[in-house]
PDB file of C-alpha atoms in Angstrom:
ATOM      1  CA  UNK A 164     108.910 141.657 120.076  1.00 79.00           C
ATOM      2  CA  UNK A 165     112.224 142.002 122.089  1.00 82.00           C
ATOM      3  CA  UNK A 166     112.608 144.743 124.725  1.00 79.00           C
ATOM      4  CA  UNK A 167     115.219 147.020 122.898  1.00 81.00           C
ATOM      5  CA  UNK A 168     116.406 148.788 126.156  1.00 80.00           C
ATOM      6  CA  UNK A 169     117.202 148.044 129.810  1.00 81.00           C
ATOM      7  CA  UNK A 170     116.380 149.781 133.351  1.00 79.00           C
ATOM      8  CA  UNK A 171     119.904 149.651 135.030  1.00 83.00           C
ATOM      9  CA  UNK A 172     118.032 152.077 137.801  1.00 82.00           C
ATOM     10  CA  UNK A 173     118.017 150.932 141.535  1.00 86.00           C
ATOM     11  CA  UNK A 174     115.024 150.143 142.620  1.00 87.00           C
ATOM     12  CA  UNK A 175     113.586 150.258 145.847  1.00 90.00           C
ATOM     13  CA  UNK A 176     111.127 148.526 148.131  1.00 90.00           C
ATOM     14  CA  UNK A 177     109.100 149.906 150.898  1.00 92.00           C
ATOM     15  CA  UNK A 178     110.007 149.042 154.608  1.00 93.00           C
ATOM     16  CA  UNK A 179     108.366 150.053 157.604  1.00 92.00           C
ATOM     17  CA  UNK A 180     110.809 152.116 159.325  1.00 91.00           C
ATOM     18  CA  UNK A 181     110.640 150.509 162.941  1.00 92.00           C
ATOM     19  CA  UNK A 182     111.647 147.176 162.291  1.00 92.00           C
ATOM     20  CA  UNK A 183     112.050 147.509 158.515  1.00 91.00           C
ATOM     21  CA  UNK A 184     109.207 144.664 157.684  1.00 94.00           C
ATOM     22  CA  UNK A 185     108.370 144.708 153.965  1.00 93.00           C
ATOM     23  CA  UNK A 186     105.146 147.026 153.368  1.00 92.00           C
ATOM     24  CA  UNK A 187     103.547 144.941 150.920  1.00 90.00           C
ATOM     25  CA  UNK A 188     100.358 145.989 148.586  1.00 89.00           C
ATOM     26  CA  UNK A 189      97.546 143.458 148.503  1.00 90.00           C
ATOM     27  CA  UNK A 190      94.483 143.458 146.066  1.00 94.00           C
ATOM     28  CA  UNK A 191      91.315 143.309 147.811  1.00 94.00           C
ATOM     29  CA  UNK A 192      87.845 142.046 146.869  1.00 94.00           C
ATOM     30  CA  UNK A 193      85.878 145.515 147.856  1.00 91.00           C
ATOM     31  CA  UNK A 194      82.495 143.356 147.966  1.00 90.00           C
ATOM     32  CA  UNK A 195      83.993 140.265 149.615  1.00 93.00           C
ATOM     33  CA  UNK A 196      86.533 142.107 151.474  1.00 92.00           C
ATOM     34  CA  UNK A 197      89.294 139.598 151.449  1.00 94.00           C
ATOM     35  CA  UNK A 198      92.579 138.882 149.984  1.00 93.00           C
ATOM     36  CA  UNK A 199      92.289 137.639 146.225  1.00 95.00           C
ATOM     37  CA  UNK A 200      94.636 135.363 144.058  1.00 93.00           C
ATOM     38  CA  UNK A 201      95.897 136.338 140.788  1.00 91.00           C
ATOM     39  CA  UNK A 202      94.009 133.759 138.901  1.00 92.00           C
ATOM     40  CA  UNK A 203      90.868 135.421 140.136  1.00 93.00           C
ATOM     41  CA  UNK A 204      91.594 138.658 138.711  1.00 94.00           C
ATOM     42  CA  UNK A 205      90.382 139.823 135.088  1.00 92.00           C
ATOM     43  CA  UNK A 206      89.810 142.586 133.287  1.00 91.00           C
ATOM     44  CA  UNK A 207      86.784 144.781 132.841  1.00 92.00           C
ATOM     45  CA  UNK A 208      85.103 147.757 131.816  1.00 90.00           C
ATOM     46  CA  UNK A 209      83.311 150.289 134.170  1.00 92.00           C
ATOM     47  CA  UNK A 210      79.993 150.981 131.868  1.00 88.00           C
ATOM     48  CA  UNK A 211      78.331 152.378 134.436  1.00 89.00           C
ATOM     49  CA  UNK A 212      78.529 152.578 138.145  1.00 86.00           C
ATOM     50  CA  UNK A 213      76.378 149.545 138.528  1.00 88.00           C
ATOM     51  CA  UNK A 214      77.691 147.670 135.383  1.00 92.00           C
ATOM     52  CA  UNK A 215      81.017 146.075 134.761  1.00 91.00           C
ATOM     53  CA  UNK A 216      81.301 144.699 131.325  1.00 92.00           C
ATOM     54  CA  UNK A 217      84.277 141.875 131.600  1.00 91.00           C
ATOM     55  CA  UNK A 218      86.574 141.653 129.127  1.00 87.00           C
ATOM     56  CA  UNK A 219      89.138 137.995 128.400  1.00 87.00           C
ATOM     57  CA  UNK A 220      92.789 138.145 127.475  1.00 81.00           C
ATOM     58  CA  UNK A 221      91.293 135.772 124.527  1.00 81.00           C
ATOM     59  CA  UNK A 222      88.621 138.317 123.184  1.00 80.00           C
ATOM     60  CA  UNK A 223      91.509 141.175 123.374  1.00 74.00           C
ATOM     61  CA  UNK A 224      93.853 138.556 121.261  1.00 71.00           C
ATOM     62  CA  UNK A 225      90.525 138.072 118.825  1.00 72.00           C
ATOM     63  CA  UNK A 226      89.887 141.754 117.874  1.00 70.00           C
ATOM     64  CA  UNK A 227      87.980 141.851 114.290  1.00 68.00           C
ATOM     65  CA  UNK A 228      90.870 144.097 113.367  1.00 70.00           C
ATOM     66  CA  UNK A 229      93.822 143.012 110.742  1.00 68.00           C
ATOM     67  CA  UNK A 230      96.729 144.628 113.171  1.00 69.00           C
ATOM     68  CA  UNK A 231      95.368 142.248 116.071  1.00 66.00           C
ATOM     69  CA  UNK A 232      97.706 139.752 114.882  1.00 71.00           C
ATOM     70  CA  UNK A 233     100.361 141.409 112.773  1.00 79.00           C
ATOM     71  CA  UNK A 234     102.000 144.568 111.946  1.00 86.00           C
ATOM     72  CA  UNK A 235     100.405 146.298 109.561  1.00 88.00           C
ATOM     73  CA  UNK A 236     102.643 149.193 107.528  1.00 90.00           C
ATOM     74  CA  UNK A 237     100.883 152.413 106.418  1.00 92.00           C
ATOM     75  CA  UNK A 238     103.213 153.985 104.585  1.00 94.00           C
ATOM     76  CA  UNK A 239     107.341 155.201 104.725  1.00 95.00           C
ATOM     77  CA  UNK A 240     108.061 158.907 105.428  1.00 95.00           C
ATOM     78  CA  UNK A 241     111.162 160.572 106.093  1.00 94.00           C
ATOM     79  CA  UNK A 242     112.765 160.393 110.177  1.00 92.00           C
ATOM     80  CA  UNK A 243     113.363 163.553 110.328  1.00 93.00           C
ATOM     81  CA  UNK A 244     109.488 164.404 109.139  1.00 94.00           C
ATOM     82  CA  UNK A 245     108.395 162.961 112.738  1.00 93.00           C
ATOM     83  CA  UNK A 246     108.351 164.891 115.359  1.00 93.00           C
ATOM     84  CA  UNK A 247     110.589 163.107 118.317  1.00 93.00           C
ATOM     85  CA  UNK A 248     108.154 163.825 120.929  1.00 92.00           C
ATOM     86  CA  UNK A 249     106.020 161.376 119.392  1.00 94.00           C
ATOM     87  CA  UNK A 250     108.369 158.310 119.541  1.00 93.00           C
ATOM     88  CA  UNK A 251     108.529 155.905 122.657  1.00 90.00           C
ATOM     89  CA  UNK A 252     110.232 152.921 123.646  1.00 91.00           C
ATOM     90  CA  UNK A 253     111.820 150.522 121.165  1.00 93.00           C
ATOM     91  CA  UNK A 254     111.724 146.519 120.662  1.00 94.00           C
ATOM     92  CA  UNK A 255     113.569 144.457 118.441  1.00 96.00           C
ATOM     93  CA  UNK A 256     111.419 142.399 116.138  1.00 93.00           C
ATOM     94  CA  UNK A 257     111.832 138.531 115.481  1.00 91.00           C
ATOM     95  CA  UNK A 258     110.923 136.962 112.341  1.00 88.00           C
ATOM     96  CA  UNK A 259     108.355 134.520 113.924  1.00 84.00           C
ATOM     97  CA  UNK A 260     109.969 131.269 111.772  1.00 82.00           C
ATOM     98  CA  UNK A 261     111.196 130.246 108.250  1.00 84.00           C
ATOM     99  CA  UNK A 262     108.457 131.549 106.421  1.00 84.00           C
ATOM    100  CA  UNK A 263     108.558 135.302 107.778  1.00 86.00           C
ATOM    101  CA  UNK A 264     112.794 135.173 107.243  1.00 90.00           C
ATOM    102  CA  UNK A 265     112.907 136.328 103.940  1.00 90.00           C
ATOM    103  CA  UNK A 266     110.212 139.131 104.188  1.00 90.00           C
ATOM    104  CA  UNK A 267     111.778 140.104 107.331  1.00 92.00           C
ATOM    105  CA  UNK A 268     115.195 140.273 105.545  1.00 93.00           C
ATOM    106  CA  UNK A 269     113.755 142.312 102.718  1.00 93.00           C
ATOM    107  CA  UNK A 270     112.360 144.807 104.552  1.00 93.00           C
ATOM    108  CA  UNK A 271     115.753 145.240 106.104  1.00 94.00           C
ATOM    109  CA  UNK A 272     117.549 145.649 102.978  1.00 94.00           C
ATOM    110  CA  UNK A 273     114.819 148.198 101.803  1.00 94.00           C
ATOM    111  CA  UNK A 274     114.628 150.208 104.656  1.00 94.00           C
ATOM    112  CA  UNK A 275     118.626 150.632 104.712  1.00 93.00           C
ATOM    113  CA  UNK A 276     118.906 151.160 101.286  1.00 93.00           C
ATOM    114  CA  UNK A 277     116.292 154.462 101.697  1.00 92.00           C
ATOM    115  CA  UNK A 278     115.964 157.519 103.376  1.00 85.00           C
ATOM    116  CA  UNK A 279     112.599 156.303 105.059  1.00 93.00           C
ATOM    117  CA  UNK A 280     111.201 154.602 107.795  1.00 95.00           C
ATOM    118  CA  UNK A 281     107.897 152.829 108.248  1.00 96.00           C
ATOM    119  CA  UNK A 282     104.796 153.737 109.798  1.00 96.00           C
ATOM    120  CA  UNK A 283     102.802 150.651 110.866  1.00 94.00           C
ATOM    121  CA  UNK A 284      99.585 150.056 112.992  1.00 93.00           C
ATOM    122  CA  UNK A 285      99.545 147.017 115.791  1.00 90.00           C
ATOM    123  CA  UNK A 286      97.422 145.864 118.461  1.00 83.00           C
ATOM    124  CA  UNK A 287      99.082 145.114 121.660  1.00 82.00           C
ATOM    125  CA  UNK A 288      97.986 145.069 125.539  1.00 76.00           C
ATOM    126  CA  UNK A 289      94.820 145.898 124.807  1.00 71.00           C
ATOM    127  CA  UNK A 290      94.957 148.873 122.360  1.00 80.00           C
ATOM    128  CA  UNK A 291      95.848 149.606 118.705  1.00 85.00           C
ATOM    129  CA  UNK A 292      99.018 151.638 118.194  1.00 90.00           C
ATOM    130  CA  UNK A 293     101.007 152.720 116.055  1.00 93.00           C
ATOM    131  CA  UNK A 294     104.622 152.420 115.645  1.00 95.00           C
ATOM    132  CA  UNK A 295     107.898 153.073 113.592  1.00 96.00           C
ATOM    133  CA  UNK A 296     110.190 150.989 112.156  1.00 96.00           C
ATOM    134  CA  UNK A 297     113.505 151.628 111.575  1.00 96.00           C
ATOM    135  CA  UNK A 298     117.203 149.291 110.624  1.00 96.00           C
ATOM    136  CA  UNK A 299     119.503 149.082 113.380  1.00 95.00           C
ATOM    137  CA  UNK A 300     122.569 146.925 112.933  1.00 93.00           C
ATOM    138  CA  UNK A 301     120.324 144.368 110.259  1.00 93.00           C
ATOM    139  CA  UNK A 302     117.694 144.495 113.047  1.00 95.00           C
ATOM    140  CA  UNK A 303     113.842 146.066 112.604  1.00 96.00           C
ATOM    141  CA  UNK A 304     113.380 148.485 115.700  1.00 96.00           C
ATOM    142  CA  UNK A 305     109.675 149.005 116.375  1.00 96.00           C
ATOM    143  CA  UNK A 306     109.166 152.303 118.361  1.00 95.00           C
ATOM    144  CA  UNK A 307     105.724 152.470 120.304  1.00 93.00           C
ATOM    145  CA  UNK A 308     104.825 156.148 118.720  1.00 94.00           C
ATOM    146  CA  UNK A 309     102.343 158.273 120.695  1.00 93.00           C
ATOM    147  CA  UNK A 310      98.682 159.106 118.587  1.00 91.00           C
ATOM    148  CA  UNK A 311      98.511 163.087 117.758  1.00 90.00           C
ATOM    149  CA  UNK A 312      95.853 163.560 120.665  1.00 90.00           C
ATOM    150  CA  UNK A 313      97.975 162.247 123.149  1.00 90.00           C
ATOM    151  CA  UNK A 314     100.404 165.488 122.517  1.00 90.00           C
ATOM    152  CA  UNK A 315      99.477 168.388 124.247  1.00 89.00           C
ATOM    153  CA  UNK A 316      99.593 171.631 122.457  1.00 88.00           C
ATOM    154  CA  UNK A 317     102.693 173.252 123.065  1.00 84.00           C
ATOM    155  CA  UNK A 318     100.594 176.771 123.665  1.00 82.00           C
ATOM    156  CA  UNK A 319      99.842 175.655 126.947  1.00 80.00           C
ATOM    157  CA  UNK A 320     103.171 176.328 128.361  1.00 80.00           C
ATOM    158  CA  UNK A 321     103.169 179.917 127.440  1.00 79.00           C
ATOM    159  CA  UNK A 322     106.530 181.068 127.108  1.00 73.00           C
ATOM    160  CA  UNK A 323     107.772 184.243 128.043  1.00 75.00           C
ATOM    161  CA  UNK A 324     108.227 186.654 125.174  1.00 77.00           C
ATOM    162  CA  UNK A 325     111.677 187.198 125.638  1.00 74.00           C
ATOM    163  CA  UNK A 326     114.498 187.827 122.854  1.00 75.00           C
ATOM    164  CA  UNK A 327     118.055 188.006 122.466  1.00 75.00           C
ATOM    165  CA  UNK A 328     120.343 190.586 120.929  1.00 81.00           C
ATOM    166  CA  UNK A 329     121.854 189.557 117.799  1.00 83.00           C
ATOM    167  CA  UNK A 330     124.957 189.684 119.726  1.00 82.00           C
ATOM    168  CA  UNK A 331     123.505 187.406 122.218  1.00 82.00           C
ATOM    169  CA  UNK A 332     122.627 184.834 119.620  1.00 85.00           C
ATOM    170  CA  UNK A 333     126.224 184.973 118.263  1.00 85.00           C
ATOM    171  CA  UNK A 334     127.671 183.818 121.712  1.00 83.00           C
ATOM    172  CA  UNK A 335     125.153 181.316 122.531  1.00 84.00           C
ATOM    173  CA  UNK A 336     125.840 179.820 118.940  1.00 87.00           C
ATOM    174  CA  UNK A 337     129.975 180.025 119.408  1.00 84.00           C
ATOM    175  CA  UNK A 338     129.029 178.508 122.626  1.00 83.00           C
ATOM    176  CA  UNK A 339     127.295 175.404 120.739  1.00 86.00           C
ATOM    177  CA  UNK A 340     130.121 175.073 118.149  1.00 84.00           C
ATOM    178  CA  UNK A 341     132.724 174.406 121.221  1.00 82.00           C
ATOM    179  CA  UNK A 342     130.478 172.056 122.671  1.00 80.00           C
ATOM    180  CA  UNK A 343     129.710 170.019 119.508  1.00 84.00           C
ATOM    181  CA  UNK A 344     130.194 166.946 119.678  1.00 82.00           C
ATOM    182  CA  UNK A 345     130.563 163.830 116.806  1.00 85.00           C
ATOM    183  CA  UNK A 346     128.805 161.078 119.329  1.00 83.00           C
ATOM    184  CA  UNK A 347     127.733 160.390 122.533  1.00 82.00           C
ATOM    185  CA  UNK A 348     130.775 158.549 123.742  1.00 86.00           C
ATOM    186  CA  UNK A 349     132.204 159.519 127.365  1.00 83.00           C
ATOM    187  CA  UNK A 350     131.754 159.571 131.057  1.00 82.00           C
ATOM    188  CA  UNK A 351     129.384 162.461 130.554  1.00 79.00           C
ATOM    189  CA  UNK A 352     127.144 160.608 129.375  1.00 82.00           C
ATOM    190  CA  UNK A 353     127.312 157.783 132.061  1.00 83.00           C
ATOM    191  CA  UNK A 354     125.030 157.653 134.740  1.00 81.00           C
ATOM    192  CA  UNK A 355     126.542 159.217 137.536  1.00 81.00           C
ATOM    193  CA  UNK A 356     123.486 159.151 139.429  1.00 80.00           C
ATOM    194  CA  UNK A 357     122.748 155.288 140.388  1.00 86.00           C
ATOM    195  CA  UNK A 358     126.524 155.524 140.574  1.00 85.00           C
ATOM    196  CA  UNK A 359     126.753 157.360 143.268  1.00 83.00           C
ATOM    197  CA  UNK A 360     123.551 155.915 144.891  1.00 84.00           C
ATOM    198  CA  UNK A 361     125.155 152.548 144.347  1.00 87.00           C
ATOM    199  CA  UNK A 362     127.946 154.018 146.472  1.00 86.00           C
ATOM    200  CA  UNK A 363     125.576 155.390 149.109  1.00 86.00           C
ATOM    201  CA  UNK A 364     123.760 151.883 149.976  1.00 87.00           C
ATOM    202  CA  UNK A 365     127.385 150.086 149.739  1.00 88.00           C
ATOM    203  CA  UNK A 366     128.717 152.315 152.775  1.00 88.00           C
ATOM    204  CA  UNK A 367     125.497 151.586 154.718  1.00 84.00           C
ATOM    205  CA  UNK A 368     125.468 147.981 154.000  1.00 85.00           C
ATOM    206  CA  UNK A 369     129.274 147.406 155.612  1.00 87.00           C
ATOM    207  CA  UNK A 370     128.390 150.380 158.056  1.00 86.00           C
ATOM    208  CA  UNK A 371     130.632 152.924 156.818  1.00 86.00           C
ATOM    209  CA  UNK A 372     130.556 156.780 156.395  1.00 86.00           C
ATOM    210  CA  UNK A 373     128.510 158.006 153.223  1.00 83.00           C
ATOM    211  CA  UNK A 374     130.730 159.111 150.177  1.00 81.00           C
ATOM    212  CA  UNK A 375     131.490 163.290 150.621  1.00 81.00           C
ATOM    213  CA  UNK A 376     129.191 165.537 148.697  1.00 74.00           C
ATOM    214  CA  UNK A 377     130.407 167.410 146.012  1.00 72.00           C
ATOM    215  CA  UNK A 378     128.854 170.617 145.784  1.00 71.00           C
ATOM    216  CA  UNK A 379     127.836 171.445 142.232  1.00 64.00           C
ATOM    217  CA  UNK A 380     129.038 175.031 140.757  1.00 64.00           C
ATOM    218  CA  UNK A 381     126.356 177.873 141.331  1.00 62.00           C
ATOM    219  CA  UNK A 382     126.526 180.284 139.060  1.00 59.00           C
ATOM    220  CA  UNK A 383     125.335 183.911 140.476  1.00 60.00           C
ATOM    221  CA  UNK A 384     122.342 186.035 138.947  1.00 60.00           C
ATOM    222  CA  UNK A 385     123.322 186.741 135.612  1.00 56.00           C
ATOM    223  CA  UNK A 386     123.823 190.158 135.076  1.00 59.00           C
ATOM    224  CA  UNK A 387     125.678 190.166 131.942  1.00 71.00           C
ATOM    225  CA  UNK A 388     124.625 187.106 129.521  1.00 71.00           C
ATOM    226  CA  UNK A 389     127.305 188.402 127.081  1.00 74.00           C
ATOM    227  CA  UNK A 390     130.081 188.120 129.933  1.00 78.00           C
ATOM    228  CA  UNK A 391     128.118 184.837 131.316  1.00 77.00           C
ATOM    229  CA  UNK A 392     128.048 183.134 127.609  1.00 76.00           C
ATOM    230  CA  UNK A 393     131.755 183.909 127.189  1.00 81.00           C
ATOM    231  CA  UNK A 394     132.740 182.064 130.654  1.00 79.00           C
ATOM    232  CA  UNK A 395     131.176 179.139 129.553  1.00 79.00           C
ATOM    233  CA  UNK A 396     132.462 178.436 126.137  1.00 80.00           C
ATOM    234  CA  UNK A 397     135.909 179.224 128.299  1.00 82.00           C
ATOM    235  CA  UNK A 398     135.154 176.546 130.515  1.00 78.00           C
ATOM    236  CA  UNK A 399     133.805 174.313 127.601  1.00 77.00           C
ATOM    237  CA  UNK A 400     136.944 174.898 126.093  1.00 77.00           C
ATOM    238  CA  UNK A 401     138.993 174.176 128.830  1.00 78.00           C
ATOM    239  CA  UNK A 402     137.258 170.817 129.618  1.00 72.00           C
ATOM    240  CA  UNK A 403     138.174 169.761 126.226  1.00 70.00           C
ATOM    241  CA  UNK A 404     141.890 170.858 126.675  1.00 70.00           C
ATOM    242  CA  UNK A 405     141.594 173.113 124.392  1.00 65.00           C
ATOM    243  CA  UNK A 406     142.915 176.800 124.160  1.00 58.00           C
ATOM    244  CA  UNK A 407     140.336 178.391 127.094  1.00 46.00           C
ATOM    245  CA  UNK A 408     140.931 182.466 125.588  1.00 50.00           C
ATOM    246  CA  UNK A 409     137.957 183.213 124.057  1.00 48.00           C
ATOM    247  CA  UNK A 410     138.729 184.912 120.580  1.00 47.00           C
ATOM    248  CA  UNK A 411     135.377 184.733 118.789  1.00 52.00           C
ATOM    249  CA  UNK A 412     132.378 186.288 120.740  1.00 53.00           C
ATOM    250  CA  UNK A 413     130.858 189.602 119.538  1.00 52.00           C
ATOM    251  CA  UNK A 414     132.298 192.705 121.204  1.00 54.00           C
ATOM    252  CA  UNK A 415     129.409 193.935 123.606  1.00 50.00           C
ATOM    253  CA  UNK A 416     128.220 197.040 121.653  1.00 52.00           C
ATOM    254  CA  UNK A 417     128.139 200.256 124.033  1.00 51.00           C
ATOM    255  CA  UNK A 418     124.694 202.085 125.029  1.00 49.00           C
ATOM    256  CA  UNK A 419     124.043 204.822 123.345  1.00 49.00           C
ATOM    257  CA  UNK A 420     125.034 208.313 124.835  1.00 47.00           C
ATOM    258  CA  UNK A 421     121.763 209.819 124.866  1.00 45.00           C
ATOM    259  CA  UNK A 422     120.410 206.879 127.313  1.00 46.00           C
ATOM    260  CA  UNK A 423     123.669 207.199 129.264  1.00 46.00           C
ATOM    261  CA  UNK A 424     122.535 211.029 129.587  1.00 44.00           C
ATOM    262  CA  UNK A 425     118.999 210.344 130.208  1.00 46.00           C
ATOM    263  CA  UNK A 426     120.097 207.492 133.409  1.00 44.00           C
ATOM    264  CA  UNK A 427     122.332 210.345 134.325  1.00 44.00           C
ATOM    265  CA  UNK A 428     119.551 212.867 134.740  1.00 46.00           C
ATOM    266  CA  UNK A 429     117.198 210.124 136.846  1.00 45.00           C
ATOM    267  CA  UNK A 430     119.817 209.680 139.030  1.00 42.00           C
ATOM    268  CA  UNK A 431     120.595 213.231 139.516  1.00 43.00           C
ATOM    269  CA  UNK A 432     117.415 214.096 140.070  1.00 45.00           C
ATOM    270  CA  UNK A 433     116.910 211.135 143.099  1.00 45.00           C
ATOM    271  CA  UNK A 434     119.833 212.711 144.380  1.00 43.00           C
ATOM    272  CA  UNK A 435     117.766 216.216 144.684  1.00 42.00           C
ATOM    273  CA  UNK A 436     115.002 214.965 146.096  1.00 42.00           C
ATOM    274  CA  UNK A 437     116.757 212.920 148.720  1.00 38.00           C
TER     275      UNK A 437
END
């Protein structure tokens, strides 16, 4: 297994701030109360308070399971049956020699030729998972998938129970059809972020002012989402050089007279009492 993906992210250290010494953290015997090397540390088990059970890197390798030692494929099901919350990081897989080259390479062929993608079991830092393969330029991705326990119900968020207006819906969907795009190709989908922070340590290192802040746009409350869903595919349209009138949002439909009447009387009738 190949690491599939990279951390480009800056990372950072901690310093004490008065003469910016390196804040290192140290493991600790708790019962010997010194320093400890990493060839004295292992893994083990809390049983109980009193009990440790330890646990080798060897006896984890020699699990009495078949996936200890290979990947083991459950079945093929359709991507789009899986729900994306459940896939994790991916690795390219090696064919480990001559012998697994041809198996390797017709699995490949298989999987491009389908509709499917595998569902396989492994062991791997000391746990059995399961994962999903899938072709990617002649290559077998392996994505770590999470187990259905580890997803929480979605219930627990409680959402409001909210709606929109047909009309509403309309916008918000004219709005996604100017803002559809065929990849994800373009500076907006760069990261801007360690960009700028890239920036921000370069200034301090040579002693220099810090780059200007750009303030981002604020929108205000939103009192009308019709009028609010109709300046955005205007600015989506205008990003994209495109013609920025907007043409095909739903006319706002008017409230009916007899509410109009009925907010006319409330209001008359604060007037009186006032």
């Amino acid at each position: 297994m190949a690491s599939a993906t990279e951390n480009h992210s800056i990372q950072f250290h901690q310093y004490q701030l008065a003469d910016m010494g390196r804040v290192r953290v140290r493991k600790v015997c708790d019962l010997e109360d010194r320093e400890v090397t990493q060839s004295e540390i292992g893994k083990g088990y809390e049983y109980a308070k009193d009990q440790v059970v330890p646990i080798s890197d060897e006896e984890l390798s020699d699990l009495p399971l078949p996936t200890a030692k290979a990947i083991e494929i459950q079945a093929f099901v359709p991507l789009e049956s899986i729900d994306p919350i459940r896939i994790a990081e991916g690795y390219y897989l090696v064919p480990d020699g001559q012998v697994t080259a041809k198996p390797y390479k017709l699995l490949v062929q298989a999987l491009s030729r389908s509709s499917k993608v595998a569902i396989a079991k492994y062991a791997w830092s000391g746990r059995e998972r399961l994962g999903l393969l899938r072709i990617r330029d002649d290559v077998i991705v392996l994505h770590a998938m999470r187990w259905p326990d580890e997803v929480r119900d979605p219930a627990a968020v409680d959402p409001p129970c909210v709606g929109g207006s047909d009309e509403e819906i309309d916008g918000a969907l004219a709005l996604m059809e100017t803002m559809t795009r065929d990849n994800l190709d373009g500076p907006e989908f760069e990261d801007a972020y360690t960009d700028a922070l890239a920036k921000v340590i370069e200034a301090k290192r040579e002693d220099k002012s810090l780059p200007e802040v750009q303030e981002p746009d604020r929108p205000e409350q939103v009192l009308d989402l019709m009028a609010a869903l109709a300046e955005s595919v205007s600015k989506a349209r205008a990003s994209r050089g495109e013609d920025a009138d907007v043409h095909d949002l739903p006319e706002k439909q008017p409230a009916k007279k007899a509410a109009a009447k009925k907010a006319t009387r409330k209001t008359a009738g604060r007037k009186r009492s006032a």
